[in-house]
mmCIF file of C-alpha atoms and ligand atoms in Angstrom:
data_model
loop_
_atom_site.group_PDB
_atom_site.id
_atom_site.type_symbol
_atom_site.label_atom_id
_atom_site.label_comp_id
_atom_site.label_asym_id
_atom_site.label_seq_id
_atom_site.Cartn_x
_atom_site.Cartn_y
_atom_site.Cartn_z
ATOM 1 C CA MET A 19 -57.798 -70.896 -42.450
ATOM 2 C CA SER A 20 -58.323 -68.485 -45.328
ATOM 3 C CA VAL A 21 -55.660 -65.992 -46.291
ATOM 4 C CA PHE A 22 -57.120 -63.611 -48.884
ATOM 5 C CA THR A 23 -60.173 -62.883 -46.730
ATOM 6 C CA HIS A 24 -58.191 -62.693 -43.482
ATOM 7 C CA PRO A 25 -58.904 -59.367 -41.680
ATOM 8 C CA GLU A 26 -55.176 -58.552 -41.536
ATOM 9 C CA PHE A 27 -54.558 -59.378 -45.219
ATOM 10 C CA ASP A 28 -53.660 -56.183 -47.059
ATOM 11 C CA ASN A 29 -52.601 -57.331 -50.514
ATOM 12 C CA HIS A 30 -49.431 -58.868 -49.116
ATOM 13 C CA GLU A 31 -47.273 -59.775 -52.077
ATOM 14 C CA HIS A 32 -46.116 -63.147 -50.873
ATOM 15 C CA ILE A 33 -46.980 -65.452 -47.977
ATOM 16 C CA SER A 34 -45.296 -68.799 -47.553
ATOM 17 C CA PHE A 35 -45.822 -71.595 -45.059
ATOM 18 C CA HIS A 36 -43.160 -74.043 -44.137
ATOM 19 C CA ARG A 37 -43.110 -77.244 -42.178
ATOM 20 C CA ASP A 38 -40.094 -79.412 -41.474
ATOM 21 C CA PRO A 39 -41.162 -82.595 -39.644
ATOM 22 C CA GLU A 40 -37.585 -83.621 -38.828
ATOM 23 C CA THR A 41 -36.853 -80.535 -36.734
ATOM 24 C CA GLY A 42 -40.430 -79.623 -35.783
ATOM 25 C CA LEU A 43 -40.246 -76.281 -37.593
ATOM 26 C CA SER A 44 -43.587 -74.664 -38.410
ATOM 27 C CA ALA A 45 -43.086 -71.194 -39.807
ATOM 28 C CA ILE A 46 -44.690 -68.497 -41.919
ATOM 29 C CA ILE A 47 -42.954 -65.752 -43.881
ATOM 30 C CA ALA A 48 -45.061 -62.773 -44.988
ATOM 31 C CA VAL A 49 -43.816 -60.173 -47.449
ATOM 32 C CA HIS A 50 -46.112 -57.166 -47.535
ATOM 33 C CA ASN A 51 -44.611 -54.764 -50.058
ATOM 34 C CA THR A 52 -41.274 -54.645 -51.856
ATOM 35 C CA SER A 53 -41.731 -51.470 -53.864
ATOM 36 C CA ARG A 54 -38.849 -49.808 -51.985
ATOM 37 C CA GLY A 55 -36.601 -52.877 -51.825
ATOM 38 C CA PRO A 56 -36.322 -56.366 -50.305
ATOM 39 C CA ALA A 57 -38.530 -57.032 -47.299
ATOM 40 C CA LEU A 58 -36.497 -56.851 -44.104
ATOM 41 C CA GLY A 59 -38.036 -57.739 -40.766
ATOM 42 C CA GLY A 60 -37.576 -59.769 -37.632
ATOM 43 C CA CYS A 61 -38.044 -63.492 -37.213
ATOM 44 C CA ARG A 62 -40.226 -63.953 -34.139
ATOM 45 C CA MET A 63 -40.444 -67.213 -32.226
ATOM 46 C CA PHE A 64 -43.514 -67.456 -30.022
ATOM 47 C CA PRO A 65 -45.758 -70.256 -28.713
ATOM 48 C CA TYR A 66 -48.805 -69.177 -30.734
ATOM 49 C CA PRO A 67 -51.905 -71.139 -29.691
ATOM 50 C CA ASP A 68 -52.630 -72.045 -33.310
ATOM 51 C CA GLU A 69 -51.540 -71.251 -36.851
ATOM 52 C CA ASN A 70 -54.279 -68.665 -37.306
ATOM 53 C CA ALA A 71 -52.850 -66.607 -34.440
ATOM 54 C CA ALA A 72 -49.415 -66.899 -36.056
ATOM 55 C CA LEU A 73 -50.805 -65.812 -39.428
ATOM 56 C CA THR A 74 -52.572 -62.815 -37.854
ATOM 57 C CA ASP A 75 -49.347 -61.715 -36.197
ATOM 58 C CA VAL A 76 -47.106 -62.136 -39.222
ATOM 59 C CA LEU A 77 -49.494 -60.328 -41.590
ATOM 60 C CA ARG A 78 -49.808 -57.366 -39.225
ATOM 61 C CA LEU A 79 -46.110 -57.186 -38.423
ATOM 62 C CA ALA A 80 -45.038 -57.442 -42.088
ATOM 63 C CA LYS A 81 -47.281 -54.528 -43.040
ATOM 64 C CA GLY A 82 -45.925 -52.518 -40.104
ATOM 65 C CA MET A 83 -42.401 -52.965 -41.465
ATOM 66 C CA THR A 84 -43.399 -51.550 -44.872
ATOM 67 C CA TYR A 85 -44.610 -48.390 -43.137
ATOM 68 C CA LYS A 86 -41.633 -48.173 -40.784
ATOM 69 C CA SER A 87 -39.006 -48.500 -43.533
ATOM 70 C CA ALA A 88 -40.839 -46.161 -45.920
ATOM 71 C CA LEU A 89 -41.067 -43.442 -43.280
ATOM 72 C CA ALA A 90 -37.421 -43.920 -42.419
ATOM 73 C CA ASN A 91 -36.656 -43.412 -46.138
ATOM 74 C CA LEU A 92 -34.908 -46.764 -46.419
ATOM 75 C CA ASP A 93 -34.778 -48.730 -49.647
ATOM 76 C CA LEU A 94 -36.377 -51.673 -47.902
ATOM 77 C CA GLY A 95 -39.768 -53.274 -48.074
ATOM 78 C CA GLY A 96 -41.803 -54.804 -45.304
ATOM 79 C CA GLY A 97 -41.759 -58.426 -44.225
ATOM 80 C CA LYS A 98 -41.670 -60.560 -41.139
ATOM 81 C CA SER A 99 -41.488 -64.232 -40.222
ATOM 82 C CA VAL A 100 -42.821 -66.258 -37.331
ATOM 83 C CA ILE A 101 -41.782 -69.619 -35.951
ATOM 84 C CA ILE A 102 -44.522 -71.349 -33.987
ATOM 85 C CA GLY A 103 -43.002 -72.654 -30.750
ATOM 86 C CA ASP A 104 -41.635 -71.813 -27.335
ATOM 87 C CA PRO A 105 -38.123 -70.398 -27.786
ATOM 88 C CA ARG A 106 -37.053 -71.638 -24.347
ATOM 89 C CA GLU A 107 -38.043 -75.227 -25.075
ATOM 90 C CA GLN A 108 -38.241 -75.797 -28.813
ATOM 91 C CA LYS A 109 -35.440 -73.682 -30.245
ATOM 92 C CA THR A 110 -32.715 -75.992 -31.509
ATOM 93 C CA GLU A 111 -29.871 -75.458 -33.932
ATOM 94 C CA ALA A 112 -31.479 -77.930 -36.351
ATOM 95 C CA LEU A 113 -34.758 -75.991 -36.286
ATOM 96 C CA LEU A 114 -32.953 -72.684 -36.880
ATOM 97 C CA GLU A 115 -30.965 -74.224 -39.721
ATOM 98 C CA ALA A 116 -34.233 -75.411 -41.284
ATOM 99 C CA MET A 117 -35.530 -71.835 -40.955
ATOM 100 C CA GLY A 118 -32.378 -70.603 -42.695
ATOM 101 C CA ARG A 119 -33.054 -72.953 -45.618
ATOM 102 C CA PHE A 120 -36.648 -71.711 -45.774
ATOM 103 C CA VAL A 121 -35.483 -68.063 -45.922
ATOM 104 C CA GLU A 122 -32.929 -68.990 -48.607
ATOM 105 C CA ARG A 123 -35.627 -70.440 -50.840
ATOM 106 C CA LEU A 124 -37.173 -66.995 -51.215
ATOM 107 C CA GLY A 125 -33.978 -65.870 -52.902
ATOM 108 C CA GLY A 126 -33.592 -62.566 -51.043
ATOM 109 C CA LEU A 127 -37.205 -61.407 -51.256
ATOM 110 C CA TYR A 128 -37.169 -61.544 -47.435
ATOM 111 C CA ILE A 129 -34.245 -60.797 -45.086
ATOM 112 C CA ALA A 130 -34.505 -62.010 -41.488
ATOM 113 C CA ALA A 131 -33.368 -60.101 -38.387
ATOM 114 C CA GLU A 132 -33.745 -60.524 -34.606
ATOM 115 C CA ASP A 133 -37.102 -60.273 -32.917
ATOM 116 C CA SER A 134 -38.632 -61.491 -29.695
ATOM 117 C CA GLY A 135 -37.626 -65.090 -29.168
ATOM 118 C CA THR A 136 -34.578 -64.846 -31.436
ATOM 119 C CA GLY A 137 -31.225 -63.135 -31.018
ATOM 120 C CA VAL A 138 -27.922 -62.575 -32.777
ATOM 121 C CA PRO A 139 -26.646 -66.167 -32.131
ATOM 122 C CA ASP A 140 -29.863 -67.646 -33.611
ATOM 123 C CA LEU A 141 -29.606 -65.516 -36.726
ATOM 124 C CA LYS A 142 -26.023 -66.670 -37.111
ATOM 125 C CA VAL A 143 -27.192 -70.305 -37.082
ATOM 126 C CA MET A 144 -29.804 -69.513 -39.747
ATOM 127 C CA GLY A 145 -27.041 -67.782 -41.658
ATOM 128 C CA ARG A 146 -25.280 -71.129 -42.198
ATOM 129 C CA HIS A 147 -27.845 -71.768 -44.932
ATOM 130 C CA THR A 148 -28.706 -68.316 -46.193
ATOM 131 C CA SER A 149 -27.017 -64.982 -46.710
ATOM 132 C CA HIS A 150 -30.349 -63.254 -46.205
ATOM 133 C CA VAL A 151 -29.985 -62.505 -42.489
ATOM 134 C CA ALA A 152 -29.169 -59.114 -40.969
ATOM 135 C CA GLY A 153 -28.192 -57.597 -37.642
ATOM 136 C CA VAL A 154 -25.458 -60.136 -36.992
ATOM 137 C CA SER A 155 -22.194 -58.374 -37.793
ATOM 138 C CA PRO A 156 -20.042 -56.777 -35.122
ATOM 139 C CA GLY A 157 -18.485 -53.458 -36.105
ATOM 140 C CA LEU A 158 -18.681 -49.824 -35.160
ATOM 141 C CA GLY A 159 -22.014 -48.477 -33.974
ATOM 142 C CA PHE A 160 -23.522 -45.098 -34.940
ATOM 143 C CA ASP A 161 -21.682 -43.568 -31.965
ATOM 144 C CA GLY A 162 -18.320 -44.876 -33.163
ATOM 145 C CA LYS A 163 -18.165 -47.427 -30.327
ATOM 146 C CA PRO A 164 -17.831 -51.199 -30.900
ATOM 147 C CA SER A 165 -21.199 -52.824 -31.557
ATOM 148 C CA THR A 166 -22.301 -56.465 -31.507
ATOM 149 C CA GLY A 167 -24.929 -55.777 -34.167
ATOM 150 C CA ASP A 168 -27.614 -55.247 -31.484
ATOM 151 C CA PRO A 169 -29.830 -52.410 -32.795
ATOM 152 C CA SER A 170 -31.035 -51.281 -29.331
ATOM 153 C CA PRO A 171 -28.546 -48.384 -28.905
ATOM 154 C CA ALA A 172 -29.653 -46.924 -32.246
ATOM 155 C CA THR A 173 -33.321 -47.393 -31.344
ATOM 156 C CA ALA A 174 -32.778 -45.598 -28.035
ATOM 157 C CA TYR A 175 -30.927 -42.718 -29.683
ATOM 158 C CA GLY A 176 -33.632 -42.328 -32.370
ATOM 159 C CA THR A 177 -36.324 -42.333 -29.691
ATOM 160 C CA PHE A 178 -34.402 -39.639 -27.825
ATOM 161 C CA LYS A 179 -34.301 -37.489 -30.967
ATOM 162 C CA GLY A 180 -38.028 -38.058 -31.375
ATOM 163 C CA ILE A 181 -38.707 -36.926 -27.803
ATOM 164 C CA GLN A 182 -36.706 -33.776 -28.457
ATOM 165 C CA ALA A 183 -38.862 -33.033 -31.527
ATOM 166 C CA ALA A 184 -42.069 -33.663 -29.565
ATOM 167 C CA VAL A 185 -40.958 -31.415 -26.723
ATOM 168 C CA GLN A 186 -40.078 -28.646 -29.132
ATOM 169 C CA HIS A 187 -43.448 -28.908 -30.872
ATOM 170 C CA ARG A 188 -45.746 -29.399 -27.906
ATOM 171 C CA LEU A 189 -43.964 -27.525 -25.139
ATOM 172 C CA GLY A 190 -42.421 -24.843 -27.329
ATOM 173 C CA ARG A 191 -38.893 -25.288 -26.032
ATOM 174 C CA ASN A 192 -36.572 -23.401 -28.348
ATOM 175 C CA ASP A 193 -33.436 -25.451 -27.893
ATOM 176 C CA PRO A 194 -34.261 -29.144 -28.427
ATOM 177 C CA ALA A 195 -30.891 -30.195 -27.019
ATOM 178 C CA ASP A 196 -31.702 -28.671 -23.648
ATOM 179 C CA LEU A 197 -34.108 -30.842 -21.693
ATOM 180 C CA GLU A 198 -33.199 -29.304 -18.335
ATOM 181 C CA GLY A 199 -35.942 -30.032 -15.826
ATOM 182 C CA LEU A 200 -38.135 -31.957 -18.301
ATOM 183 C CA SER A 201 -39.996 -34.723 -16.438
ATOM 184 C CA VAL A 202 -40.186 -38.114 -18.151
ATOM 185 C CA ALA A 203 -41.718 -41.427 -17.070
ATOM 186 C CA VAL A 204 -40.129 -44.467 -18.707
ATOM 187 C CA GLN A 205 -42.088 -47.728 -18.644
ATOM 188 C CA GLY A 206 -39.678 -50.640 -19.151
ATOM 189 C CA ILE A 207 -35.973 -50.026 -18.636
ATOM 190 C CA GLY A 208 -34.587 -52.836 -20.750
ATOM 191 C CA ASN A 209 -32.201 -52.678 -23.694
ATOM 192 C CA VAL A 210 -33.849 -49.628 -25.228
ATOM 193 C CA GLY A 211 -35.535 -48.009 -22.208
ATOM 194 C CA TYR A 212 -32.382 -47.908 -20.098
ATOM 195 C CA ARG A 213 -30.308 -46.317 -22.840
ATOM 196 C CA LEU A 214 -33.081 -43.846 -23.594
ATOM 197 C CA ALA A 215 -33.252 -42.907 -19.920
ATOM 198 C CA ARG A 216 -29.500 -42.317 -19.914
ATOM 199 C CA HIS A 217 -29.734 -39.947 -22.913
ATOM 200 C CA LEU A 218 -32.552 -38.080 -21.183
ATOM 201 C CA LYS A 219 -30.618 -37.849 -17.951
ATOM 202 C CA GLU A 220 -27.552 -36.500 -19.748
ATOM 203 C CA ALA A 221 -29.736 -33.805 -21.354
ATOM 204 C CA GLY A 222 -30.991 -32.673 -17.941
ATOM 205 C CA ALA A 223 -34.317 -34.507 -17.623
ATOM 206 C CA LYS A 224 -35.779 -35.806 -14.348
ATOM 207 C CA LEU A 225 -36.772 -39.453 -14.561
ATOM 208 C CA TRP A 226 -39.471 -41.702 -13.152
ATOM 209 C CA VAL A 227 -39.043 -45.376 -14.004
ATOM 210 C CA TYR A 228 -40.806 -48.691 -13.648
ATOM 211 C CA ASP A 229 -39.757 -52.170 -14.697
ATOM 212 C CA ILE A 230 -41.137 -55.534 -13.603
ATOM 213 C CA HIS A 231 -37.571 -56.673 -12.850
ATOM 214 C CA GLN A 232 -36.057 -55.373 -9.615
ATOM 215 C CA ASP A 233 -32.458 -55.563 -10.883
ATOM 216 C CA ARG A 234 -33.386 -53.173 -13.693
ATOM 217 C CA MET A 235 -34.974 -50.832 -11.161
ATOM 218 C CA ASP A 236 -31.971 -50.982 -8.847
ATOM 219 C CA GLN A 237 -29.630 -50.074 -11.691
ATOM 220 C CA ALA A 238 -31.764 -47.126 -12.870
ATOM 221 C CA LEU A 239 -32.213 -45.761 -9.374
ATOM 222 C CA ALA A 240 -28.499 -45.994 -8.620
ATOM 223 C CA GLU A 241 -27.065 -44.835 -11.947
ATOM 224 C CA LEU A 242 -29.677 -42.406 -13.255
ATOM 225 C CA ASP A 243 -30.897 -40.861 -10.032
ATOM 226 C CA ALA A 244 -34.409 -41.865 -11.111
ATOM 227 C CA THR A 245 -37.515 -41.904 -8.913
ATOM 228 C CA PRO A 246 -39.227 -45.289 -8.637
ATOM 229 C CA ALA A 247 -42.798 -45.518 -9.914
ATOM 230 C CA THR A 248 -45.186 -48.466 -9.789
ATOM 231 C CA ALA A 249 -46.954 -50.679 -12.330
ATOM 232 C CA GLU A 250 -50.168 -48.817 -11.537
ATOM 233 C CA ASP A 251 -48.955 -45.226 -11.844
ATOM 234 C CA ILE A 252 -46.072 -45.128 -14.350
ATOM 235 C CA LEU A 253 -48.316 -44.177 -17.307
ATOM 236 C CA PHE A 254 -50.459 -41.761 -15.312
ATOM 237 C CA LEU A 255 -47.925 -39.490 -13.619
ATOM 238 C CA PRO A 256 -48.283 -35.728 -14.176
ATOM 239 C CA VAL A 257 -45.026 -35.543 -16.148
ATOM 240 C CA ASP A 258 -44.143 -33.853 -19.458
ATOM 241 C CA VAL A 259 -43.488 -37.085 -21.355
ATOM 242 C CA VAL A 260 -44.521 -40.706 -20.917
ATOM 243 C CA ALA A 261 -42.228 -43.087 -22.796
ATOM 244 C CA PRO A 262 -43.642 -46.624 -23.154
ATOM 245 C CA CYS A 263 -40.637 -48.893 -23.709
ATOM 246 C CA ALA A 264 -41.947 -52.303 -22.643
ATOM 247 C CA MET A 265 -44.930 -53.956 -24.285
ATOM 248 C CA GLY A 266 -47.672 -53.047 -26.772
ATOM 249 C CA ALA A 267 -51.330 -51.995 -26.469
ATOM 250 C CA VAL A 268 -50.700 -49.797 -23.421
ATOM 251 C CA LEU A 269 -52.717 -46.932 -24.976
ATOM 252 C CA ASN A 270 -56.293 -48.192 -24.828
ATOM 253 C CA ASN A 271 -59.826 -47.377 -23.665
ATOM 254 C CA GLU A 272 -58.876 -47.831 -20.016
ATOM 255 C CA SER A 273 -55.562 -45.970 -19.984
ATOM 256 C CA ILE A 274 -56.139 -43.001 -22.324
ATOM 257 C CA PRO A 275 -58.691 -41.121 -20.167
ATOM 258 C CA ARG A 276 -56.291 -41.386 -17.205
ATOM 259 C CA LEU A 277 -53.169 -40.028 -18.971
ATOM 260 C CA ARG A 278 -51.918 -36.710 -17.603
ATOM 261 C CA ALA A 279 -48.812 -36.132 -19.735
ATOM 262 C CA PRO A 280 -49.098 -33.903 -22.826
ATOM 263 C CA ILE A 281 -46.673 -36.118 -24.799
ATOM 264 C CA ILE A 282 -46.488 -39.881 -25.360
ATOM 265 C CA ALA A 283 -43.241 -40.822 -27.057
ATOM 266 C CA GLY A 284 -41.531 -44.169 -26.486
ATOM 267 C CA ALA A 285 -39.941 -47.106 -28.270
ATOM 268 C CA ALA A 286 -42.432 -49.930 -27.665
ATOM 269 C CA ASN A 287 -43.998 -51.468 -30.767
ATOM 270 C CA ASN A 288 -47.767 -51.368 -31.313
ATOM 271 C CA GLN A 289 -48.529 -49.012 -28.426
ATOM 272 C CA LEU A 290 -52.079 -48.326 -29.603
ATOM 273 C CA GLY A 291 -54.693 -50.891 -28.574
ATOM 274 C CA ASN A 292 -56.272 -50.325 -31.990
ATOM 275 C CA ALA A 293 -56.297 -47.671 -34.722
ATOM 276 C CA SER A 294 -59.067 -45.659 -33.032
ATOM 277 C CA HIS A 295 -56.820 -44.871 -30.088
ATOM 278 C CA ASP A 296 -54.732 -42.556 -32.271
ATOM 279 C CA HIS A 297 -57.857 -40.406 -32.573
ATOM 280 C CA ALA A 298 -58.660 -40.702 -28.862
ATOM 281 C CA LEU A 299 -55.226 -39.351 -27.884
ATOM 282 C CA TRP A 300 -55.480 -36.481 -30.318
ATOM 283 C CA LYS A 301 -58.975 -35.564 -29.094
ATOM 284 C CA GLN A 302 -57.588 -35.433 -25.578
ATOM 285 C CA GLY A 303 -54.889 -32.964 -26.677
ATOM 286 C CA ILE A 304 -52.044 -35.450 -26.229
ATOM 287 C CA LEU A 305 -49.206 -35.382 -28.748
ATOM 288 C CA TYR A 306 -48.507 -38.992 -29.709
ATOM 289 C CA ALA A 307 -45.263 -39.824 -31.518
ATOM 290 C CA PRO A 308 -46.305 -42.781 -33.723
ATOM 291 C CA ASP A 309 -44.313 -45.791 -32.545
ATOM 292 C CA PHE A 310 -43.229 -47.008 -35.954
ATOM 293 C CA VAL A 311 -41.688 -43.603 -36.671
ATOM 294 C CA ILE A 312 -39.923 -42.946 -33.379
ATOM 295 C CA ASN A 313 -38.556 -46.498 -32.956
ATOM 296 C CA ALA A 314 -37.139 -46.833 -36.501
ATOM 297 C CA GLY A 315 -33.549 -46.505 -35.248
ATOM 298 C CA GLY A 316 -33.158 -50.285 -35.128
ATOM 299 C CA ILE A 317 -34.095 -50.874 -38.747
ATOM 300 C CA ILE A 318 -31.942 -47.920 -39.836
ATOM 301 C CA ASP A 319 -28.989 -49.423 -37.977
ATOM 302 C CA ILE A 320 -29.534 -52.872 -39.485
ATOM 303 C CA HIS A 321 -29.834 -51.385 -42.967
ATOM 304 C CA TYR A 322 -26.454 -49.674 -42.690
ATOM 305 C CA GLU A 323 -24.869 -52.709 -41.140
ATOM 306 C CA ARG A 324 -25.882 -54.659 -44.275
ATOM 307 C CA ILE A 325 -24.540 -52.173 -46.766
ATOM 308 C CA GLY A 326 -21.629 -50.895 -44.668
ATOM 309 C CA ALA A 327 -21.478 -47.209 -43.759
ATOM 310 C CA GLU A 328 -19.511 -44.768 -41.659
ATOM 311 C CA PRO A 329 -20.935 -44.162 -38.156
ATOM 312 C CA SER A 330 -21.524 -40.504 -39.048
ATOM 313 C CA VAL A 331 -23.870 -41.506 -41.904
ATOM 314 C CA VAL A 332 -25.912 -43.714 -39.580
ATOM 315 C CA ARG A 333 -26.078 -41.007 -36.940
ATOM 316 C CA GLU A 334 -27.274 -38.437 -39.449
ATOM 317 C CA HIS A 335 -30.037 -40.774 -40.554
ATOM 318 C CA LEU A 336 -31.044 -41.384 -36.934
ATOM 319 C CA ASP A 337 -31.183 -37.634 -36.383
ATOM 320 C CA GLY A 338 -33.663 -37.564 -39.281
ATOM 321 C CA ILE A 339 -36.211 -39.365 -37.072
ATOM 322 C CA GLY A 340 -36.645 -36.087 -35.203
ATOM 323 C CA GLN A 341 -37.149 -34.210 -38.478
ATOM 324 C CA THR A 342 -39.714 -36.724 -39.772
ATOM 325 C CA LEU A 343 -41.651 -36.446 -36.526
ATOM 326 C CA ALA A 344 -41.518 -32.657 -36.647
ATOM 327 C CA GLU A 345 -43.044 -32.834 -40.148
ATOM 328 C CA ILE A 346 -45.774 -35.196 -38.920
ATOM 329 C CA PHE A 347 -46.585 -32.944 -35.947
ATOM 330 C CA THR A 348 -46.817 -29.880 -38.189
ATOM 331 C CA ARG A 349 -49.024 -31.637 -40.750
ATOM 332 C CA SER A 350 -51.202 -32.938 -37.936
ATOM 333 C CA ALA A 351 -51.690 -29.447 -36.531
ATOM 334 C CA GLN A 352 -52.341 -27.942 -39.958
ATOM 335 C CA GLY A 353 -54.705 -30.671 -41.145
ATOM 336 C CA ASN A 354 -56.393 -31.106 -37.773
ATOM 337 C CA LEU A 355 -55.763 -34.838 -37.937
ATOM 338 C CA PRO A 356 -54.190 -37.315 -35.482
ATOM 339 C CA THR A 357 -50.472 -37.935 -35.795
ATOM 340 C CA GLY A 358 -50.823 -41.660 -36.498
ATOM 341 C CA GLU A 359 -53.115 -40.983 -39.415
ATOM 342 C CA ILE A 360 -50.655 -38.447 -40.845
ATOM 343 C CA ALA A 361 -47.767 -40.897 -40.409
ATOM 344 C CA ASN A 362 -49.705 -43.594 -42.260
ATOM 345 C CA GLN A 363 -50.482 -41.207 -45.126
ATOM 346 C CA LEU A 364 -46.876 -40.107 -45.371
ATOM 347 C CA ALA A 365 -45.639 -43.713 -45.411
ATOM 348 C CA GLU A 366 -48.196 -44.702 -48.057
ATOM 349 C CA GLU A 367 -47.100 -41.782 -50.224
ATOM 350 C CA ARG A 368 -43.541 -43.038 -49.982
ATOM 351 C CA PHE A 369 -44.097 -46.658 -50.875
ATOM 352 C CA ASN A 370 -46.852 -46.024 -53.412
ATOM 353 C CA LEU A 371 -44.672 -43.454 -55.148
ATOM 354 C CA LYS A 372 -41.950 -46.034 -55.587
ATOM 355 C CA THR A 373 -44.521 -48.476 -56.933
ATOM 356 C CA LYS A 374 -45.732 -45.945 -59.507
ATOM 357 C CA THR A 375 -42.210 -45.146 -60.656
ATOM 358 C CA GLY A 376 -41.630 -48.863 -61.117
ATOM 359 C CA HIS A 377 -38.728 -49.217 -58.685
ATOM 360 C CA HIS A 378 -38.352 -52.825 -57.622
ATOM 361 C CA SER A 379 -42.106 -53.192 -57.798
ATOM 362 C CA ARG A 380 -43.921 -56.443 -57.282
ATOM 363 C CA ARG A 381 -47.023 -54.855 -55.778
ATOM 364 C CA THR A 382 -50.198 -55.777 -57.594
ATOM 365 C CA SER A 383 -52.697 -53.560 -55.809
HETATM 366 P P1 LIG B 28 -36.189 -55.623 -23.490
HETATM 367 O O1 LIG B 28 -36.824 -56.945 -23.291
HETATM 368 O O2 LIG B 28 -34.712 -55.487 -23.381
HETATM 369 O O3 LIG B 28 -36.811 -54.556 -22.456
HETATM 370 C C1 LIG B 28 -38.135 -54.533 -22.097
HETATM 371 C C2 LIG B 28 -38.157 -54.216 -20.608
HETATM 372 O O4 LIG B 28 -39.522 -54.051 -20.226
HETATM 373 C C3 LIG B 28 -37.603 -55.344 -19.754
HETATM 374 O O5 LIG B 28 -36.634 -54.816 -18.841
HETATM 375 C C4 LIG B 28 -38.816 -55.908 -19.034
HETATM 376 O O6 LIG B 28 -38.513 -56.364 -17.730
HETATM 377 C C5 LIG B 28 -39.715 -54.697 -18.993
HETATM 378 N N1 LIG B 28 -41.146 -54.992 -18.871
HETATM 379 C C6 LIG B 28 -41.857 -56.021 -19.373
HETATM 380 N N2 LIG B 28 -43.153 -55.912 -19.026
HETATM 381 C C7 LIG B 28 -43.248 -54.762 -18.325
HETATM 382 C C8 LIG B 28 -44.317 -54.086 -17.708
HETATM 383 N N3 LIG B 28 -45.547 -54.588 -17.736
HETATM 384 N N4 LIG B 28 -44.069 -52.941 -17.058
HETATM 385 C C9 LIG B 28 -42.824 -52.418 -17.007
HETATM 386 N N5 LIG B 28 -41.751 -53.025 -17.570
HETATM 387 C C10 LIG B 28 -41.979 -54.182 -18.212
HETATM 388 O O7 LIG B 28 -36.719 -55.106 -24.909
HETATM 389 P P2 LIG B 28 -36.189 -53.890 -25.757
HETATM 390 O O8 LIG B 28 -35.327 -54.399 -26.844
HETATM 391 O O9 LIG B 28 -35.686 -52.838 -24.831
HETATM 392 O O10 LIG B 28 -37.532 -53.393 -26.462
HETATM 393 C C11 LIG B 28 -38.481 -52.617 -25.759
HETATM 394 C C12 LIG B 28 -39.640 -52.276 -26.692
HETATM 395 O O11 LIG B 28 -39.158 -51.555 -27.825
HETATM 396 C C13 LIG B 28 -40.365 -53.497 -27.252
HETATM 397 O O12 LIG B 28 -41.731 -53.168 -27.426
HETATM 398 C C14 LIG B 28 -39.731 -53.662 -28.623
HETATM 399 O O13 LIG B 28 -40.590 -54.338 -29.523
HETATM 400 C C15 LIG B 28 -39.528 -52.233 -29.017
HETATM 401 N N6 LIG B 28 -38.479 -52.055 -30.025
HETATM 402 C C16 LIG B 28 -37.202 -52.448 -29.754
HETATM 403 C C17 LIG B 28 -36.218 -52.252 -30.719
HETATM 404 C C18 LIG B 28 -34.780 -52.646 -30.446
HETATM 405 O O14 LIG B 28 -33.906 -52.229 -31.219
HETATM 406 N N7 LIG B 28 -34.508 -53.386 -29.395
HETATM 407 C C19 LIG B 28 -36.527 -51.661 -31.965
HETATM 408 C C20 LIG B 28 -37.848 -51.254 -32.185
HETATM 409 C C21 LIG B 28 -38.806 -51.457 -31.217
#
């Protein structure tokens, strides 16, 4: 397994491998860029088939965090960690404690948060051996209500603000707060999707929903007056907005030609099958809200939880997601370039600028 010639290697500043035979921990931490600050990103536990698959994932995810935090104007860099193993069968307190010791060894270069396969209680166990964990402190959320530290409400609110910006740009609605009669299809009504659907409903939108779990469907149909859709048609309904809020790679060669909505704006990570699909959406006249911009509410929330801030400050920053997207949409229209490409450029400007001015820089490229 080579690292420097790996297709996903992008001058990552630091990659470390860790094995702890006593607990069975096999883990990788990748730090992509710390020019804006320490690398904060989730710790994912997944039964990767081999270490190369784990390396591919962690390199890609760490880079994604650099872009996400830079575009959200946070003084954070990009990093991620992966634990190779099935969280339902192999996750033990001893293994998580070993992971905590591994994170501690990096001395704060990387800060771990929740990701798929790990949750607040797991991060707390890691936190017995390191202070470099985030997203674990209860307090007041951005809306002034008690929060467990779960970033999903902030992610949903940020995604809602992003949808408002997209609707204003693409459909020319003058008042972004008024979504009366807007039709939206939400794929995945979990922690983020359900809350997003509720915001949309409150603003007057009509909802179509689909989730693989019937209890989620039952709740949305009863509480949000939503119309049930199916696995086959949720992405392809003739609605104003499709909001993918479940899994990645849903925008691909098969799905894009069948899309009928003028706007794609949802919280799911890695919605594009590959980078070329950004171009394919744009060519088809679809306004795509780049996922790492619209779903940055979670990282914004975690950032403020670490440093401590009034709910109003967090909310204002979340509102900024709409403004950043509006800027991306305008630049895209002016430059005749896809939105994802513009978002990447804007992010690179932000973290390269910090590198040039010497702030917290360890980047060698
Ligand atoms: P979640 O697990 O709570 O919700 C996902 C929902 O999608 C579940 O209800 C699940 O049943 C459903 N689902 C799974 N496969 C599906 C399918 N094929 N079709 C329809 N529904 C399906 O997760 P979440 O925290 O709500 O995150 C949703 C997405 O947003 C993920 O891609 C996640 O990476 C991304 N995201 C979440 C956050 C956050 O703060 N939670 C932050 C940034 C990005």
